[in-house]
GROMACS .gro file of C-alpha atoms in nm:
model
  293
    1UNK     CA    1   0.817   0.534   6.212
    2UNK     CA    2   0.490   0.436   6.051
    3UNK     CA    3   0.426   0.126   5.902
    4UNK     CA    4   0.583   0.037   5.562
    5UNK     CA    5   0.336  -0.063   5.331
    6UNK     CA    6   0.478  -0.199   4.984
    7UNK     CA    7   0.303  -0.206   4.627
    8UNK     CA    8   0.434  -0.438   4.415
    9UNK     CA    9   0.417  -0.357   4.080
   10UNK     CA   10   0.366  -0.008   4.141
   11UNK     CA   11   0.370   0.144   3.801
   12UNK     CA   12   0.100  -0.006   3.592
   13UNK     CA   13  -0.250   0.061   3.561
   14UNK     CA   14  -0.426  -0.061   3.868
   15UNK     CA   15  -0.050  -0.056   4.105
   16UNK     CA   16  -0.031   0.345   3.936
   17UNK     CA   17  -0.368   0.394   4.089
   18UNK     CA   18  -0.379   0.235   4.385
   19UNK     CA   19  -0.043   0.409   4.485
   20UNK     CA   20  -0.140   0.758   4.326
   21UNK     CA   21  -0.453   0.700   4.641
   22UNK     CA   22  -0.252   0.559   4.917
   23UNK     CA   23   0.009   0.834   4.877
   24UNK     CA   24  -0.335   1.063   5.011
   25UNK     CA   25  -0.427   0.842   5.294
   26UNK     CA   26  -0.054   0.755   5.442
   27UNK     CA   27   0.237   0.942   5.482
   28UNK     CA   28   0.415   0.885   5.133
   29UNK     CA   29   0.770   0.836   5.378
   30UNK     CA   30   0.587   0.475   5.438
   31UNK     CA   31   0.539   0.384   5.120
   32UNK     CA   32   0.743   0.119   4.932
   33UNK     CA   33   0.730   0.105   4.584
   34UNK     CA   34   0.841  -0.198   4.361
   35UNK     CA   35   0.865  -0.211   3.965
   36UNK     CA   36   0.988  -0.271   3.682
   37UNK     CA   37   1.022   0.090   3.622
   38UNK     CA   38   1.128   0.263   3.871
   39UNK     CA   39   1.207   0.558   3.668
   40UNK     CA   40   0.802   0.632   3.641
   41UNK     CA   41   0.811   0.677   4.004
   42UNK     CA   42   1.019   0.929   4.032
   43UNK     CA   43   0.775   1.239   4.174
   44UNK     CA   44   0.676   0.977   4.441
   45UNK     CA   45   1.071   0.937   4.562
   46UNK     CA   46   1.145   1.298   4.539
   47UNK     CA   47   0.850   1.315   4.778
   48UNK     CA   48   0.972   1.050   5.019
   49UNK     CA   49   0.886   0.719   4.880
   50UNK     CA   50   1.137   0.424   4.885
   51UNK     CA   51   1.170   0.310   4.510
   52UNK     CA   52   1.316  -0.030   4.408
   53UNK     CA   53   1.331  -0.202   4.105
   54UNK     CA   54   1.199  -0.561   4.050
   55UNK     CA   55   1.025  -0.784   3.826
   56UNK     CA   56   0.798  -1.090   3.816
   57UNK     CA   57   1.038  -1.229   3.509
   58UNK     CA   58   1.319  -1.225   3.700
   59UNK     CA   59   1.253  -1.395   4.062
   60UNK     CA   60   1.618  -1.296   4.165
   61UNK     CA   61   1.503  -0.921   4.214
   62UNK     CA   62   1.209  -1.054   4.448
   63UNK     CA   63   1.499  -1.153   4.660
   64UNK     CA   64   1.556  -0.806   4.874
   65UNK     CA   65   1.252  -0.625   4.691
   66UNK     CA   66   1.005  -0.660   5.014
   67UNK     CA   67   1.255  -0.598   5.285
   68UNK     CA   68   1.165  -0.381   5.570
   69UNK     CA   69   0.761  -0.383   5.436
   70UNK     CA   70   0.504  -0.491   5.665
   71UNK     CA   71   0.187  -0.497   5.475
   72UNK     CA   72   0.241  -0.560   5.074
   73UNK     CA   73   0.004  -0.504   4.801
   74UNK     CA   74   0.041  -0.752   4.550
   75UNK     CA   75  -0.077  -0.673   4.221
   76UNK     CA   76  -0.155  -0.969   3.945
   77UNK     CA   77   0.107  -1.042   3.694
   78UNK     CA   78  -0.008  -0.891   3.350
   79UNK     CA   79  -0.052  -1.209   3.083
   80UNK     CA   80  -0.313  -1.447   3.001
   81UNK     CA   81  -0.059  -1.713   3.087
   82UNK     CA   82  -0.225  -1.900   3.354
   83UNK     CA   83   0.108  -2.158   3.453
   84UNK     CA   84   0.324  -1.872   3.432
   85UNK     CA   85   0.176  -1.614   3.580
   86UNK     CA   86   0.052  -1.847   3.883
   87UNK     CA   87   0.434  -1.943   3.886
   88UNK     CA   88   0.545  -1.582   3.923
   89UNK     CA   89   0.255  -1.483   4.205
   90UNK     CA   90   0.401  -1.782   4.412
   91UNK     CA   91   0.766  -1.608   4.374
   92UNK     CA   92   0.638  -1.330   4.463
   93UNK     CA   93   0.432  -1.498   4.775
   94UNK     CA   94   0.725  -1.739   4.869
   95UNK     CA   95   0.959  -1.374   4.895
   96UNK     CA   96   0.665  -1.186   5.045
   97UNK     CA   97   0.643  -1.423   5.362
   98UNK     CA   98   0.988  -1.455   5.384
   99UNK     CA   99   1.052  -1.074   5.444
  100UNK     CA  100   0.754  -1.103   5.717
  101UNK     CA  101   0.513  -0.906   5.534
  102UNK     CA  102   0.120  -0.953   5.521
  103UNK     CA  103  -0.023  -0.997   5.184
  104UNK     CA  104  -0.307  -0.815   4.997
  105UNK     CA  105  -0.329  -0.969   4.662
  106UNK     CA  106  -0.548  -0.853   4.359
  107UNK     CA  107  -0.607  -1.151   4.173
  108UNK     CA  108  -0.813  -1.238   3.840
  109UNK     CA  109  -0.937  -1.584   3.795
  110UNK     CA  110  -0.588  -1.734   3.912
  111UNK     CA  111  -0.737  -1.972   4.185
  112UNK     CA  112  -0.432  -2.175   4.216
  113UNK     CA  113  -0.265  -1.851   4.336
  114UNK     CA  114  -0.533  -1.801   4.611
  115UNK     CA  115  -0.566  -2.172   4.738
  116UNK     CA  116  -0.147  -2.135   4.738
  117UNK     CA  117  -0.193  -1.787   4.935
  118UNK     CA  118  -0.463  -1.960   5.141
  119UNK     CA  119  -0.219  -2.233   5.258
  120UNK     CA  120   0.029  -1.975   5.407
  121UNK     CA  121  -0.231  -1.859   5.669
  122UNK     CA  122  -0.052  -1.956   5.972
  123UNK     CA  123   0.236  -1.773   5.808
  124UNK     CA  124   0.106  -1.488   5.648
  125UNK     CA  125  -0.199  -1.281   5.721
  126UNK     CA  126  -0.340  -1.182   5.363
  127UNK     CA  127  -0.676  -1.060   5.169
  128UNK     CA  128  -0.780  -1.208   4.873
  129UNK     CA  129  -0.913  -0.857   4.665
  130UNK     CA  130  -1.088  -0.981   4.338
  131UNK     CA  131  -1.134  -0.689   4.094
  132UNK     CA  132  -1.409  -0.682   3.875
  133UNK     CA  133  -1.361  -0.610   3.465
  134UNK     CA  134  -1.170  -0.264   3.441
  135UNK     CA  135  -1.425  -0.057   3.180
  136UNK     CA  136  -1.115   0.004   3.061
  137UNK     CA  137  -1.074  -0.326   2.903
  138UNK     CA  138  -1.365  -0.326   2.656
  139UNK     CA  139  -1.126  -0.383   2.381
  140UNK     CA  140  -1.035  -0.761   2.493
  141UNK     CA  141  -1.391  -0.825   2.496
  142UNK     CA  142  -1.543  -0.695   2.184
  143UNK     CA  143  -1.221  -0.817   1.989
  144UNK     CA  144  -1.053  -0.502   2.014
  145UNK     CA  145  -1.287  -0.330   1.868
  146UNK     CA  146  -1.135   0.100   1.847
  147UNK     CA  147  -1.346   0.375   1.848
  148UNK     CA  148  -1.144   0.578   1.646
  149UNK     CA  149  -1.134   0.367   1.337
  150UNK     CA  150  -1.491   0.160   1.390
  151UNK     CA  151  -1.619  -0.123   1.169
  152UNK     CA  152  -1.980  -0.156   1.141
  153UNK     CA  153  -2.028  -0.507   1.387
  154UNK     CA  154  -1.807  -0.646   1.673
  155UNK     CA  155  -1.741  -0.995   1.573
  156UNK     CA  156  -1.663  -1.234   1.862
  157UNK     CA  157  -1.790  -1.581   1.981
  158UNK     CA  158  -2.045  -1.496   2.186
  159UNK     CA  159  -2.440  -1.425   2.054
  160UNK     CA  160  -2.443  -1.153   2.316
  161UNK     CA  161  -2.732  -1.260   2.543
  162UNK     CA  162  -2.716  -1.387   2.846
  163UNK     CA  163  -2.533  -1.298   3.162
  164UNK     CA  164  -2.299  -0.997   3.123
  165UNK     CA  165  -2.069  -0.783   3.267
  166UNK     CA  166  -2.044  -0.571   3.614
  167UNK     CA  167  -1.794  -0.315   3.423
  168UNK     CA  168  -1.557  -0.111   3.718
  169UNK     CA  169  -1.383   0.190   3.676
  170UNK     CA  170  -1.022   0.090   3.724
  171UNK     CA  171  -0.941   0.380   3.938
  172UNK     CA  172  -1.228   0.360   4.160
  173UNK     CA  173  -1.116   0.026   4.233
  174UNK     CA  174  -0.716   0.177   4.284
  175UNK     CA  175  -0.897   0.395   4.551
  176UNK     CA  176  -1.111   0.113   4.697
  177UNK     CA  177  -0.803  -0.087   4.729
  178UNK     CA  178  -0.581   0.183   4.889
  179UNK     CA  179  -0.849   0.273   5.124
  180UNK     CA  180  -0.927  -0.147   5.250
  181UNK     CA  181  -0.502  -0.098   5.292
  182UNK     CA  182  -0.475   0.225   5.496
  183UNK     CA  183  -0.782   0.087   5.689
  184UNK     CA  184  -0.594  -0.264   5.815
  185UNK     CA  185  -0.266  -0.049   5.862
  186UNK     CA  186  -0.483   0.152   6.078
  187UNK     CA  187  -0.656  -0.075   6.301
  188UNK     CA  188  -0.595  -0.431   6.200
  189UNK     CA  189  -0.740  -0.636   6.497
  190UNK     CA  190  -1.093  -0.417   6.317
  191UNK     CA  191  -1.029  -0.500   5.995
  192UNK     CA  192  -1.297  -0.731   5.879
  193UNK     CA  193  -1.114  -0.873   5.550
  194UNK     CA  194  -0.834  -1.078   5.746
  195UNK     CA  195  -0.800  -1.411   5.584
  196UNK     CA  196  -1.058  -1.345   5.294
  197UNK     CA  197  -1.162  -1.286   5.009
  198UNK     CA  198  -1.381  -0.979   4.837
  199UNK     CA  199  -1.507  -0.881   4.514
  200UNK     CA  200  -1.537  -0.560   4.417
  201UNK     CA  201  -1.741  -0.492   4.096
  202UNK     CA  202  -1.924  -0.276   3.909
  203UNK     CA  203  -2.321  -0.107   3.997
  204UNK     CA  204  -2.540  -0.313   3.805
  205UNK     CA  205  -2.480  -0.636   3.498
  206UNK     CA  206  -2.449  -0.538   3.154
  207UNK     CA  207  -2.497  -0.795   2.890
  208UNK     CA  208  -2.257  -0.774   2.587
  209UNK     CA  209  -2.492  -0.714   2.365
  210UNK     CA  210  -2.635  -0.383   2.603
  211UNK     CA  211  -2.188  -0.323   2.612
  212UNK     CA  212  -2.197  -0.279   2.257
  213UNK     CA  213  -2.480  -0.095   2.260
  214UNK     CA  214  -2.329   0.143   2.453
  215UNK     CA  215  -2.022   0.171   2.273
  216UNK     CA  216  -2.207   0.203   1.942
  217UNK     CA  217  -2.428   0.532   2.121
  218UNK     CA  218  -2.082   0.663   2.246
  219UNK     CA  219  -1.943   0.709   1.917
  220UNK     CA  220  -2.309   0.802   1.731
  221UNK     CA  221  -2.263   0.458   1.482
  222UNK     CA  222  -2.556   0.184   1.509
  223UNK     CA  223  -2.346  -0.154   1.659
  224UNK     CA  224  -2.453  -0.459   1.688
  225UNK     CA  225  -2.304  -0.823   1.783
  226UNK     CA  226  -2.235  -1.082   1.532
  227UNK     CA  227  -2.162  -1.402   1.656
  228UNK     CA  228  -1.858  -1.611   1.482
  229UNK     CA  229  -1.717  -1.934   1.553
  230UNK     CA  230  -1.367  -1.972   1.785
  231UNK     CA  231  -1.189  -2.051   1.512
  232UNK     CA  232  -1.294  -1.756   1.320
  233UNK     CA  233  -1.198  -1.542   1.585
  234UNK     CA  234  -0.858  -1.700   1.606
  235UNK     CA  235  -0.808  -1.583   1.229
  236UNK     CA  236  -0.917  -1.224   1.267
  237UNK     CA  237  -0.647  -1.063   1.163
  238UNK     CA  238  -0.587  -0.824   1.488
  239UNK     CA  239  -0.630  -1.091   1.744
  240UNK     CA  240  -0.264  -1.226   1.670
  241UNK     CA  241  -0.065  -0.936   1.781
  242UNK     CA  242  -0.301  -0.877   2.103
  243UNK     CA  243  -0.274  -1.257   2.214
  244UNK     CA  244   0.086  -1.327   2.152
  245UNK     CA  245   0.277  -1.388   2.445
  246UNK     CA  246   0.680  -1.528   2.386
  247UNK     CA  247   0.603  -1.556   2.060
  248UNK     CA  248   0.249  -1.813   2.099
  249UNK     CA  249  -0.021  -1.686   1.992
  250UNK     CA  250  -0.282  -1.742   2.284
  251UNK     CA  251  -0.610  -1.626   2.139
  252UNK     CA  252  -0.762  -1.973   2.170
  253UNK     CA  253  -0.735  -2.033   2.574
  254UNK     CA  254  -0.842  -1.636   2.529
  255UNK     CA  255  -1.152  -1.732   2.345
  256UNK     CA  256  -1.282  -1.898   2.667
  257UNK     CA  257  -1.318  -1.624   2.851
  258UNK     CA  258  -1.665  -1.618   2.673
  259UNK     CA  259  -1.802  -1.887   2.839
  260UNK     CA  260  -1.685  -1.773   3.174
  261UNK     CA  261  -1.893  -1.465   3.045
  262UNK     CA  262  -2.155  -1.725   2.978
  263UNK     CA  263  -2.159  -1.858   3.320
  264UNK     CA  264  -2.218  -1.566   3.517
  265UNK     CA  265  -1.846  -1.539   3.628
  266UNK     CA  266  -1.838  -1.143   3.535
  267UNK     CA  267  -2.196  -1.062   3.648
  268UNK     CA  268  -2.197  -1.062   3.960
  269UNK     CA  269  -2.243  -0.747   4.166
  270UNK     CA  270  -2.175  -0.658   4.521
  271UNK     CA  271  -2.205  -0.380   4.783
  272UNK     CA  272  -1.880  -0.368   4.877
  273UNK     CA  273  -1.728  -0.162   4.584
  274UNK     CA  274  -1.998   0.138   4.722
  275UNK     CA  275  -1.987   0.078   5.089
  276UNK     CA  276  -1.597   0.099   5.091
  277UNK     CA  277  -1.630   0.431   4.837
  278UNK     CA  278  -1.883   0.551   5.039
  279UNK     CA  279  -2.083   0.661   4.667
  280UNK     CA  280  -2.230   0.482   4.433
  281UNK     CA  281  -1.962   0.383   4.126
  282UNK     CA  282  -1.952   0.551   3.810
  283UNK     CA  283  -2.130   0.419   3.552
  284UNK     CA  284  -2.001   0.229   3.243
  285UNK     CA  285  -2.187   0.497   3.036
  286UNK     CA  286  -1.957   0.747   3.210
  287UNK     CA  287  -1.656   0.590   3.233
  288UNK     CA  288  -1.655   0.475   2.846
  289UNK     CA  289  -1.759   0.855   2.757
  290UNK     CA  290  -1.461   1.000   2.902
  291UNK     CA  291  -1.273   0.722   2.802
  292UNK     CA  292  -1.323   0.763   2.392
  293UNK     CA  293  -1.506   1.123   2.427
   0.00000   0.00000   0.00000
């Protein structure tokens, strides 16, 4: 029997993904898959997955979830709620070690998560996998601006300039991901991630401004940037519903993730995305084509 790796959740966007590749690298009869859903995973089981249902808002189901798995990836929690969401990766973690599993965990900017996961070294073996913007995400960042139904300027607090973005195609980094996990389950004394951390981001920096640009070309409409205040971009009136989480409306703590933009915190770009793909990424230009072609 091979060994059991579990993906945890394993039905949204990035878990879909990085399952969806794993299940053509590893026999799928070694595959463990966790979620809320477990109903979407139903070609996998039929196909000889093991399928269980749990979910990070409900720590009892972390319980048994992870039994039997040896190497688990562990995929972020999916809320800008910083305390809660670091709360639920710990679950997760604390449930995780005690089944005897190592940990792969995709984080975002969650550092408490990772000095927590850090702590549990000489209990858990784990990789720290930091994965760039998803393409995919434009919306959040151009105050969810839609293709479909475009207005004539992207209003958000930022001027534009600056450092930018080093966009990723969210499935390229599923495969990435599944291949760094099929490689340790491999050959782990060879694995050269043991115990660290990696970023995997997009080919080159793309300022906001040079985002929107892009966007604007995409759908044949001149778009530019026009800068607003935080509180203005509290009261648009679409940000509400987007940045409500248990019924608080969290577009304010959201509005800083401009001046992480500001600091360089998205534009940095590695090799590591290519070297593991073995090809150079897709572009944003390509990616955002398909996405709203």
């Amino acid at each position: 029997m091979g060994t059991k790796i579990g993906v945890f959740p394993a039905s949204g966007g990035l878990g879909s993904s990085i399952v969806n590749h794993l299940a053509k690298l590893v026999p799928k009869s070694d595959l463990v898959l966790v979620g809320r859903h477990p109903e979407k995973l139903h070609d996998l089981e039929q196909a000889g997955a093991t399928i269980r249902r749990a979910d990070y808002d409900a720590p009892s189901t972390l319980d048994t979830a992870f039994e039997g798995v040896d190497v688990l990836m562990l995929v972020s929690y999916a809320s800008f709620e910083i305390d809660h969401r670091t709360k639920a990766h710990i679950l997760a973690i604390n449930a995780a070690v005690k089944s005897g599993v190592n940990v792969a965990h995709v984080m975002g900017a969650h550092i408490q998560t990772e000095k927590y996961l850090s702590s549990l070294q000489e209990k858990v073996s784990h990789t720290i996998i930091r994965e760039g913007l998803y393409t995919e995400s434009f919306p959040i960042y151009t105050a969810f601006f839609d293709p479909k139904h475009p207005t004539d300027e992207v209003t958000i607090p930022h001027s534009g300039t600056g450092p930018g973005v080093a966009w990723v195609k969210r499935d390229e980094l599923g495969e990435a991901t599944a291949k760094l996990i099929a490689s340790y389950v491999k050959n782990p004394t060879s694995f050269g991630y043991l115990n660290k951390a990696l970023l995997l981001s997009g080919p080159r920096e793309i300022s906001l401004a040079e985002t929107v640009e892009i966007i604007g070309r995409a759908i044949g409409k001149s778009l530019k940037i026009r800068e607003i205040s935080v509180d203005e971009f509290v009261n648009l009136p679409q940000i509400g519903d987007h940045l409500t989480y248990r019924g608080v409306n969290l577009s304010r703590e959201w509005a800083t993730a401009w001046e992480a933009i500001r600091r360089g915190e998205t534009a940095v770009v590695t090799p590591t995305l290519r070297e593991i793909l073995g090809r150079e990424p897709e572009s944003f230009e390509t990616t955002l084509k398909a996405l709203i072609g």
